[in-house]
Short mmCIF file of C-alpha atoms in Angstrom, two decimals:
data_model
loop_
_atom_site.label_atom_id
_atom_site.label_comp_id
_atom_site.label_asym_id
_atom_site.label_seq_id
_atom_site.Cartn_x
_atom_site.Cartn_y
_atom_site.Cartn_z
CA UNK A 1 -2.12 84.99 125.30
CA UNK A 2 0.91 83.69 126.57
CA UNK A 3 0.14 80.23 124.52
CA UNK A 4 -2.40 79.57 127.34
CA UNK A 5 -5.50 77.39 126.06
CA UNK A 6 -8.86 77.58 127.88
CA UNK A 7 -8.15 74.05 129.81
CA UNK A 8 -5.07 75.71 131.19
CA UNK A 9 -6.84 79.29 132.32
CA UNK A 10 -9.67 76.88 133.66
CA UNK A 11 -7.42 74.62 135.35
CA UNK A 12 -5.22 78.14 136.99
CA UNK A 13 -8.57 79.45 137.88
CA UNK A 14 -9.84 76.82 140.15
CA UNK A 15 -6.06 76.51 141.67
CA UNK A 16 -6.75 80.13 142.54
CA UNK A 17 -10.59 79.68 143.79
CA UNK A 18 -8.91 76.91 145.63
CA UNK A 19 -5.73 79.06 147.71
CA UNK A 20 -7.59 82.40 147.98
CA UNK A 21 -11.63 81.50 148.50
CA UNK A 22 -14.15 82.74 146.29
CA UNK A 23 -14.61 85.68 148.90
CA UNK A 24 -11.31 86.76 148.28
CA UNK A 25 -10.70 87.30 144.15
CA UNK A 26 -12.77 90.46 144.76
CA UNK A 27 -10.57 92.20 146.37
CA UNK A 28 -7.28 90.45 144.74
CA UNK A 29 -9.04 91.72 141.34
CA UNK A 30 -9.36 95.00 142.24
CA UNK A 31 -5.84 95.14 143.60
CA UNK A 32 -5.00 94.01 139.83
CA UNK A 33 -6.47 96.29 138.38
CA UNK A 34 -5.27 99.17 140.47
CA UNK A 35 -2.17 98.21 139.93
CA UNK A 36 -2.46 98.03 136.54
CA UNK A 37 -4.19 101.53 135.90
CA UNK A 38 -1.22 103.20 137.58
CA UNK A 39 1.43 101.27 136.14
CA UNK A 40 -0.09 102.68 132.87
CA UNK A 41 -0.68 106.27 134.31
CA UNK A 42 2.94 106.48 135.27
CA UNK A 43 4.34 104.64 131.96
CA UNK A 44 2.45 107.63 130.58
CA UNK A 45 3.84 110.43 133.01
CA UNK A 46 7.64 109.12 132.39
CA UNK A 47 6.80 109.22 128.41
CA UNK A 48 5.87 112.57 128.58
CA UNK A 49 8.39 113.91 130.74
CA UNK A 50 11.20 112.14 128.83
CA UNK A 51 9.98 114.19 125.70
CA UNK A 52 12.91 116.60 125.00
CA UNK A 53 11.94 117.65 121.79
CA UNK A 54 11.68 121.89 120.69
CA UNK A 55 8.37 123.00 120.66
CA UNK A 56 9.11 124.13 117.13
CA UNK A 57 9.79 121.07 116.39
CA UNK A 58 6.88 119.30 117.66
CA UNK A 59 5.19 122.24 115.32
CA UNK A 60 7.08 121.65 112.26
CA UNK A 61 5.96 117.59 112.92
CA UNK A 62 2.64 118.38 113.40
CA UNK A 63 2.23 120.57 110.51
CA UNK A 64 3.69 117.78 108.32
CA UNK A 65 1.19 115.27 109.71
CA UNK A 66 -1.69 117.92 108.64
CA UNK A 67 -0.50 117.87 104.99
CA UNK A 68 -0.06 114.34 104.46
CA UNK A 69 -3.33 113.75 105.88
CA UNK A 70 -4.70 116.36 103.59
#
């Protein structure tokens, strides 16, 4: 991750206990991950609505997925 060893995430970690207070990661975590979850929902939205292909294209695709699975 990032090249980051386990001294380093340690050594971030207790700079962050240190600024914020142990009372405070809570809530700084679940801002995280909040942010995260929607960045994902709307990567997902924009994916889908940038999909321009034919439906009966999507069906011809589909169908060709079936028979090479098959």
């Amino acid at each position: 991750m990032f090249g980051l060893g386990t001294q380093e995430l340690l050594i971030i970690l207790v700079i962050v206990l240190v600024i914020f207070g142990a009372g405070k990661l809570p809530q700084i975590g679940e801002g995280l991950g909040k942010a995260i979850k929607n960045f994902k929902k709307a990567a997902n939205e924009a994916e889908n609505a940038v999909d321009i292909t034919p439906e009966e294209d999507k069906k011809q695709v589909e169908a060709k997925k079936e028979d090479k699975d098959a």
